[in-house]
Short mmCIF file of C-alpha atoms in Angstrom, two decimals:
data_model
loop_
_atom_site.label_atom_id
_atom_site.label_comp_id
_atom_site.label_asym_id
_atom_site.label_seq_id
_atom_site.Cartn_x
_atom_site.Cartn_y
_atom_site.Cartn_z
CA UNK K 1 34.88 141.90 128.47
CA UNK K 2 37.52 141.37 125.19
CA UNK K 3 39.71 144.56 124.81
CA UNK K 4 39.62 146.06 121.48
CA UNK K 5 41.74 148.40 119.62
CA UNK K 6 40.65 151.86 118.10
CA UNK K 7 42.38 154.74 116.62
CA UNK K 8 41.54 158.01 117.95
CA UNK K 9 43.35 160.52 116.38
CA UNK K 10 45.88 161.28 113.60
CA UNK K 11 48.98 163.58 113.21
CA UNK K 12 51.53 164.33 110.65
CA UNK K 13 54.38 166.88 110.25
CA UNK K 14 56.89 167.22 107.31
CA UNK K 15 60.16 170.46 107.98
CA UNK K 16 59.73 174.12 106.39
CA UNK K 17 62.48 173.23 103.77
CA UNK K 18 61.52 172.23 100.35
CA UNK K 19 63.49 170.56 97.41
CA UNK K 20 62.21 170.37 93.69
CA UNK K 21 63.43 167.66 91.35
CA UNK K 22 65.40 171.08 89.82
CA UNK K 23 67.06 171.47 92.53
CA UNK K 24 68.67 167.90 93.22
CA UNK K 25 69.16 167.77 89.05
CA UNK K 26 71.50 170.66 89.93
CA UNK K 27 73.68 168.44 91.85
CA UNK K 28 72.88 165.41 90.28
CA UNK K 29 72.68 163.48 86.45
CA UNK K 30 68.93 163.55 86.57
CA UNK K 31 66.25 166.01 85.54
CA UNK K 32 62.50 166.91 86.72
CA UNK K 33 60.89 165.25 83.60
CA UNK K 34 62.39 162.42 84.54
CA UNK K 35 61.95 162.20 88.22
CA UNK K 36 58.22 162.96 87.52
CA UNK K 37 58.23 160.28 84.80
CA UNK K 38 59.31 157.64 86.81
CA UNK K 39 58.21 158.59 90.53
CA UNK K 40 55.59 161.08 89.97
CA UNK K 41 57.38 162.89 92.63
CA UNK K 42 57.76 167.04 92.19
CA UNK K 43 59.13 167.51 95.71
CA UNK K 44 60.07 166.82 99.15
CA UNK K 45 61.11 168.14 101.65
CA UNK K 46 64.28 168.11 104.20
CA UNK K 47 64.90 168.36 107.89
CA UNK K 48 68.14 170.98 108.33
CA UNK K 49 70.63 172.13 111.06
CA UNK K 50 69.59 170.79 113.90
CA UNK K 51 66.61 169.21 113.27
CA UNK K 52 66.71 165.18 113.63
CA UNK K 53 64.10 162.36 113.62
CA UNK K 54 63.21 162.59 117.67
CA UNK K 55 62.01 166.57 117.14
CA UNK K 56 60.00 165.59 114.03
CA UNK K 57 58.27 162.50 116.06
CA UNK K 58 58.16 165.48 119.03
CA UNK K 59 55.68 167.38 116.30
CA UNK K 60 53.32 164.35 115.63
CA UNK K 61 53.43 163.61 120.01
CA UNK K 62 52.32 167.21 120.59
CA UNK K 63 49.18 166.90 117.81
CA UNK K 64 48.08 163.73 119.39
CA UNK K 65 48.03 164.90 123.02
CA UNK K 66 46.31 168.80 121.23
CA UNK K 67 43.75 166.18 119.46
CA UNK K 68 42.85 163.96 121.95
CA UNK K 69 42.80 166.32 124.63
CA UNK K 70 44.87 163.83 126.76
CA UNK K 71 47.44 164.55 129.02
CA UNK K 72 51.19 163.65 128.33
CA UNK K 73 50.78 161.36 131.93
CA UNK K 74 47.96 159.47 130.36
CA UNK K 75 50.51 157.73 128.02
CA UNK K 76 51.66 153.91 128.49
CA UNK K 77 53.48 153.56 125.44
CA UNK K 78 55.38 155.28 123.01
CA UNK K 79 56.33 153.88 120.31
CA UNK K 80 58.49 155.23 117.40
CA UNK K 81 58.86 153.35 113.95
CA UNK K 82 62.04 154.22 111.80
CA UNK K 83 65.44 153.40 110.22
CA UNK K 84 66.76 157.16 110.54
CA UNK K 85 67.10 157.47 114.01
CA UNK K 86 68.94 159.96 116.31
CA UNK K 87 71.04 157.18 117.22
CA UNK K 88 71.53 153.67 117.89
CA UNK K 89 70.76 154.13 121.45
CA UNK K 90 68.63 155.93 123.31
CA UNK K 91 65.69 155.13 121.28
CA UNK K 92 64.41 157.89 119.24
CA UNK K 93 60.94 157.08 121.12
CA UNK K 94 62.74 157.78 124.57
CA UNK K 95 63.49 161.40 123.15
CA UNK K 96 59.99 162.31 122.07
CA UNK K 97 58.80 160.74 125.77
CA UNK K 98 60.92 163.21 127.22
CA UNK K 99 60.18 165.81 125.06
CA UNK K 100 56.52 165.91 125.74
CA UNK K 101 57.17 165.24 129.58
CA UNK K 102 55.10 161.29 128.71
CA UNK K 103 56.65 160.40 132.67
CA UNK K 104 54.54 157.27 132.54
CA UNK K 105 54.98 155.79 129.26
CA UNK K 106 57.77 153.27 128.10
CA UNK K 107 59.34 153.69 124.64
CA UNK K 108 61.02 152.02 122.24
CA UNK K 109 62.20 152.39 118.07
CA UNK K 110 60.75 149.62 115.79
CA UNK K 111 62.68 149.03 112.48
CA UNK K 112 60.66 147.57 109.65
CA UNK K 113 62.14 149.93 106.95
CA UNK K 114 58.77 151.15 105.22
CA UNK K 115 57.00 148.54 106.48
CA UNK K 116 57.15 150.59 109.95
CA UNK K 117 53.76 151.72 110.70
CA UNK K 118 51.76 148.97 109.62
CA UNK K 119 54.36 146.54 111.93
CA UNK K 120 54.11 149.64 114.70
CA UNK K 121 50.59 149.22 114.58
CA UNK K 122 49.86 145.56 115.06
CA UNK K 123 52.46 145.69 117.60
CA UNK K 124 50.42 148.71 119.64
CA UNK K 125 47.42 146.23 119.29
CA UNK K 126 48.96 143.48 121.29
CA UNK K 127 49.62 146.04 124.17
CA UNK K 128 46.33 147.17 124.28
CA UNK K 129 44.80 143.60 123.71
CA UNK K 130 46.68 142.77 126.57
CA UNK K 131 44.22 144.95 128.80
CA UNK K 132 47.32 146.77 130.90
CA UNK K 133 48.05 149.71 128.28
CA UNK K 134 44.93 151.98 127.57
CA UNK K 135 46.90 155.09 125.79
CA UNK K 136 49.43 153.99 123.05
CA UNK K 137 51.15 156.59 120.17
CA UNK K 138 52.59 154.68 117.35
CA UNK K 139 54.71 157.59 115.28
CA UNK K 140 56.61 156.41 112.19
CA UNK K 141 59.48 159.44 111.63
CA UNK K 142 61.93 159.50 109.49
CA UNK K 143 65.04 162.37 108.28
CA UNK K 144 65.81 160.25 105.14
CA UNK K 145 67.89 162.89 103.64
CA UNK K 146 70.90 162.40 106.46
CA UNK K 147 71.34 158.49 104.80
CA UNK K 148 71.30 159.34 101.10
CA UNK K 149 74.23 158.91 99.17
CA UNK K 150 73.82 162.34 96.92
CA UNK K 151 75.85 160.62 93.92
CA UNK K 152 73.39 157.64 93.48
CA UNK K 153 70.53 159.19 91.60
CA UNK K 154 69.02 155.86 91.69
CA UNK K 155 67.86 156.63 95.43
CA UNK K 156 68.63 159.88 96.31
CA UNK K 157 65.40 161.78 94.06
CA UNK K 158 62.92 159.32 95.99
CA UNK K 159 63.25 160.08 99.30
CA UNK K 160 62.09 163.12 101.70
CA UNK K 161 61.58 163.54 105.61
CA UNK K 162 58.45 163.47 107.32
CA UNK K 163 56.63 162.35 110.29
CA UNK K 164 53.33 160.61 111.17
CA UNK K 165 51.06 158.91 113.91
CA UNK K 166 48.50 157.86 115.72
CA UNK K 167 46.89 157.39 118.68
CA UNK K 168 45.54 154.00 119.69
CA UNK K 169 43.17 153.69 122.53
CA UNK K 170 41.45 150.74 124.25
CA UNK K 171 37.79 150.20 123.68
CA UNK K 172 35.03 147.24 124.46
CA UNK K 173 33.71 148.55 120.80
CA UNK K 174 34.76 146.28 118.10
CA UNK K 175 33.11 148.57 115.52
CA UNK K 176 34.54 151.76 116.58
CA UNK K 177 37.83 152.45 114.06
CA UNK K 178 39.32 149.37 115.33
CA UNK K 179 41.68 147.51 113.96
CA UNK K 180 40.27 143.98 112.72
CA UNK K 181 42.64 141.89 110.77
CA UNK K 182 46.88 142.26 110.06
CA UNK K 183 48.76 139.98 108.18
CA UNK K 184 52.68 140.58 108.66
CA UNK K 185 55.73 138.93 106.68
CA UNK K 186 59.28 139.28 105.86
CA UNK K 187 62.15 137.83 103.41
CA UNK K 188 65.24 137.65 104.69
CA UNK K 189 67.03 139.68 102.36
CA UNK K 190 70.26 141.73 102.77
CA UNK K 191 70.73 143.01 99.44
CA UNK K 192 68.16 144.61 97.91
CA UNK K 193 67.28 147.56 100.27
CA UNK K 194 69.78 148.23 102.89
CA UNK K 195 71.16 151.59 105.09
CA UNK K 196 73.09 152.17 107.71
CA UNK K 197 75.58 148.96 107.51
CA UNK K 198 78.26 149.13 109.78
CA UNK K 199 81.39 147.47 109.22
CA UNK K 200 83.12 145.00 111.97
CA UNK K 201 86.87 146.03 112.66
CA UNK K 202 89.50 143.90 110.94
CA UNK K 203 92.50 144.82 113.67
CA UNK K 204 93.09 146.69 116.87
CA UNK K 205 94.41 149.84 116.31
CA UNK K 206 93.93 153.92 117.24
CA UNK K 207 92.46 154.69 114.13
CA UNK K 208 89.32 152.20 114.11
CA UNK K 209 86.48 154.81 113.91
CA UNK K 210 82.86 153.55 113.37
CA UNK K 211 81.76 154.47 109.56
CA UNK K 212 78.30 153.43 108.40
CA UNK K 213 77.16 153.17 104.77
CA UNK K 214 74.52 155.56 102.81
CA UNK K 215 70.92 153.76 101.52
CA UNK K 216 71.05 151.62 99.14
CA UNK K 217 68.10 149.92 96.94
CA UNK K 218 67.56 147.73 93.46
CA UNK K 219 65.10 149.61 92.19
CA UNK K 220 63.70 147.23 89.83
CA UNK K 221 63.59 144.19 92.42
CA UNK K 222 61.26 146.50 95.14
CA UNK K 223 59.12 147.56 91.80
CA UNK K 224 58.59 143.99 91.13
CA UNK K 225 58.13 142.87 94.29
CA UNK K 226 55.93 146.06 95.36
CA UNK K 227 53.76 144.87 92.29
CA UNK K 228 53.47 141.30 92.50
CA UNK K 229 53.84 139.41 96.03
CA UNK K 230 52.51 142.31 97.66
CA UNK K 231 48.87 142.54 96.47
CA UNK K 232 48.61 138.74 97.00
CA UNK K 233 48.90 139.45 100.71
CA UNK K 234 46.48 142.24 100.27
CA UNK K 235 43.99 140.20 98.25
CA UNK K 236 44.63 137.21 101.11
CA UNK K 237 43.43 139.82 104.12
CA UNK K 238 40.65 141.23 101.99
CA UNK K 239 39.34 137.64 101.97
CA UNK K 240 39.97 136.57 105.13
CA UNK K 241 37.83 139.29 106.69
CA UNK K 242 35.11 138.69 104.19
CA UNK K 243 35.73 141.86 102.25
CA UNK K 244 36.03 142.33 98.28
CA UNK K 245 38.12 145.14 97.24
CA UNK K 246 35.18 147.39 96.67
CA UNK K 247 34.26 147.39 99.91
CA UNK K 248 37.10 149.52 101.02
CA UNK K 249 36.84 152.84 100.98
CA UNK K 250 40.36 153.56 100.69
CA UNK K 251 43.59 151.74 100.51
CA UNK K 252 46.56 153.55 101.87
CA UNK K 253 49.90 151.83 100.14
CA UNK K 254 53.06 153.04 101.37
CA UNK K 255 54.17 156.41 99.43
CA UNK K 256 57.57 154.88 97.38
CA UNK K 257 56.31 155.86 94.11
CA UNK K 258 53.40 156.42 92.34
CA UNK K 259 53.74 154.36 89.29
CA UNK K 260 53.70 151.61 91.87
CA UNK K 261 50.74 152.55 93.39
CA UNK K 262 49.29 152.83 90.25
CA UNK K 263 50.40 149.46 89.24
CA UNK K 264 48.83 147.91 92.82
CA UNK K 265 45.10 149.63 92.28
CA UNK K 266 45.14 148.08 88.76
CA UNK K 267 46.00 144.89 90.13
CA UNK K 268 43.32 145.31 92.53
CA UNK K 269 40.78 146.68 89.73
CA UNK K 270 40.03 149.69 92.16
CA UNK K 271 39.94 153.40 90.85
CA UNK K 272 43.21 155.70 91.91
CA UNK K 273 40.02 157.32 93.94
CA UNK K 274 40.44 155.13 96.40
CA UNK K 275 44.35 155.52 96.94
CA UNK K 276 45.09 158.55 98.72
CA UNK K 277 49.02 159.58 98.61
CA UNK K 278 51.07 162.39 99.37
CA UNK K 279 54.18 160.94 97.64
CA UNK K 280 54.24 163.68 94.66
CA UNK K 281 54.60 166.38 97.45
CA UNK K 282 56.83 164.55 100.27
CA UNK K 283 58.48 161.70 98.11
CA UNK K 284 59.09 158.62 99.51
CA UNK K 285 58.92 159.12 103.78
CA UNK K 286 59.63 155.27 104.61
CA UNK K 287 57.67 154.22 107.12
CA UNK K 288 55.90 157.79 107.82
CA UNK K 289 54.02 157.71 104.32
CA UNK K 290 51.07 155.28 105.18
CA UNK K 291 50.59 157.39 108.33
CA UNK K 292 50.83 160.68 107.18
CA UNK K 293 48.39 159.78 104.42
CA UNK K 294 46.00 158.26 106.91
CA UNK K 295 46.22 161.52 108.77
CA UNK K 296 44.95 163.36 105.67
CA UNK K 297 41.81 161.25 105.12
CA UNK K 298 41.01 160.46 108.94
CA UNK K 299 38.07 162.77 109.34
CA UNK K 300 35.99 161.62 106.23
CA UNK K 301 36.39 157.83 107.57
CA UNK K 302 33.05 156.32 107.19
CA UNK K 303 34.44 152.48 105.78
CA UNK K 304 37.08 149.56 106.30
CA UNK K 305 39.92 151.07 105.05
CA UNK K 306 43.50 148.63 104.43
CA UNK K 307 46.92 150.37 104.65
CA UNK K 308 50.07 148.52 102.97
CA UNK K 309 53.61 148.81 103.47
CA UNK K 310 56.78 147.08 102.52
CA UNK K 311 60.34 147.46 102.63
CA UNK K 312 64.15 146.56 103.88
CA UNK K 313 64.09 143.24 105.21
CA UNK K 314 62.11 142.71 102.88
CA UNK K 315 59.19 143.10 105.42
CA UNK K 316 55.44 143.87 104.35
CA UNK K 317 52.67 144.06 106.54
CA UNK K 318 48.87 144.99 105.93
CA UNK K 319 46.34 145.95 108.37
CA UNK K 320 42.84 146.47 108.37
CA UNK K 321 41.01 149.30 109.98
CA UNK K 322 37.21 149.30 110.20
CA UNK K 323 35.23 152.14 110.80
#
């Protein structure tokens, strides 16, 4: 009998510490009328001390096990979306497995920039499709603040750190909040969003000490291409499942900024009803913004719904969930 994908529960998790658009115009050539303006963002907040990406990912972990009433052995994957890891290596994913004691799961990071839990997601499927994984966490996590550049206003009043997930179980139910259809694509392109570059050595010498570069992003290039090539796609999976627009009950974009949100349902001739997004309160999370804002709406499911992402790479990927 075909294996089938379903999503059984949702988490999400953003640290105690919150920053106001007066608070970063303190540091900063900027102001909250303007932040709110252009973003619609009024806050965010910030993972501090000694609290990294793995420990918010840890949060979302512990929810899903608390939700599903699964034990942490019942997990065969783990798999952690970001592009603000703890570290290169070990994976932030092997972290949260050990924090939540997962002794039969595998792990590993995925980076698709924002793009990360829609790519984290059709990934998870393939697993599951595969009929050997039955238990599968996809958790998109990200402490944005630690890669901002505080002097580039541009990028710096966008961002916040948060945390998301969800757990994806095997089913014989194709109707059962499964996901149906994906469609995934990138650009290569190493300019317009970028983080974390780190710089070959140009001699041998004592003082070579690895230094890696803040986030960087053309604002107006990810607008345009947020607001153009990326509802095509969406339009193109719509059809291809035999949908219209209307028939979704939501559509979950990922959380950069409002006014391109905005821009998308327009383009889409769909009521801002039908968009549900956190990124006034949490600002832009990366790849934990489609998932957290899934988690807020996961209860009242009752029709397809299609989440949206895009980002560095420039990657974009849509999935479609039905209920």
């Amino acid at each position: 009998m075909p294996t089938y994908t379903k999503l059984t529960a949702m988490g999400q998790y953003v640290p105690a510490r919150v920053v106001d658009n007066d608070e970063l115009a303190a540091i900063m050539d900027t102001s909250d009328e303007w932040i709110q303006a252009h973003t619609g963002i009024k806050t965010r907040h910030y993972a501090m001390n000694d609290e990294n990406t793995s420990d918010l990912a840890t949060q979302v972990a512990q929810q899903l096990l608390q939700k599903s009433g699964l034990a942490a052995s019942a997990i065969d994957l783990i798999l952690v979306t970001t592009i603000t890891p703890d570290a290169l290596t070990p994976a932030t994913a092997c972290l949260v497995q050990a924090n939540i004691g997962a002794d039969n799961a595998f792990a590993f990071d995925l980076s698709a920039a924002c793009a990360g839990f829609t790519f984290g997601l059709a990934t998870a499927d393939k697993f599951i499709r595969s009929g050997q994984y039955q238990n599968v966490m996809v958790i998109s996590a990200e402490v944005n603040s630690k890669m901002m550049d505080f002097q580039d206003r541009t990028a710096a009043v966008f961002f916040g750190d948060g945390a998301g997930g969800a757990l994806l179980q095997a089913t014989d139910n194709p109707d059962e909040n499964s996901l149906t259809a994906e469609k995934l694509e990138s650009q290569g392109n190493a300019t317009v969003i970028h983080s974390g570059r780190v710089r070959p050595i140009t001699e041998v010498a004592a003082t070579n000490y690895p230094q890696t570069d803040a986030f960087y992003q053309v604002g107006r290039d990810v607008f345009q291409f947020a607001t153009t090539v990326v509802p095509e796609q969406m339009r193109g999976l719509i059809a291809s499942a035999q949908l219209t627009p209307s028939d979704l009950q939501y559509v979950i974009c990922h959380q950069a900024n409002l006014r391109i949100i905005e821009k998308i349902a327009a383009n889409l001739a769909l009521p801002m009803t039908k968009f549900p997004h956190n990124v006034d309160h949490y600002g832009n999370t990366s790849s934990a913004g489609v998932a957290m804002a899934l988690a807020n709406v996961f209860d009242t499911l009752t029709g397809p719904v299609l989440l949206t992402a895009f980002g560095g790479g420039l990657a974009y990927g849509s999935v479609l969930i039905k209920k």
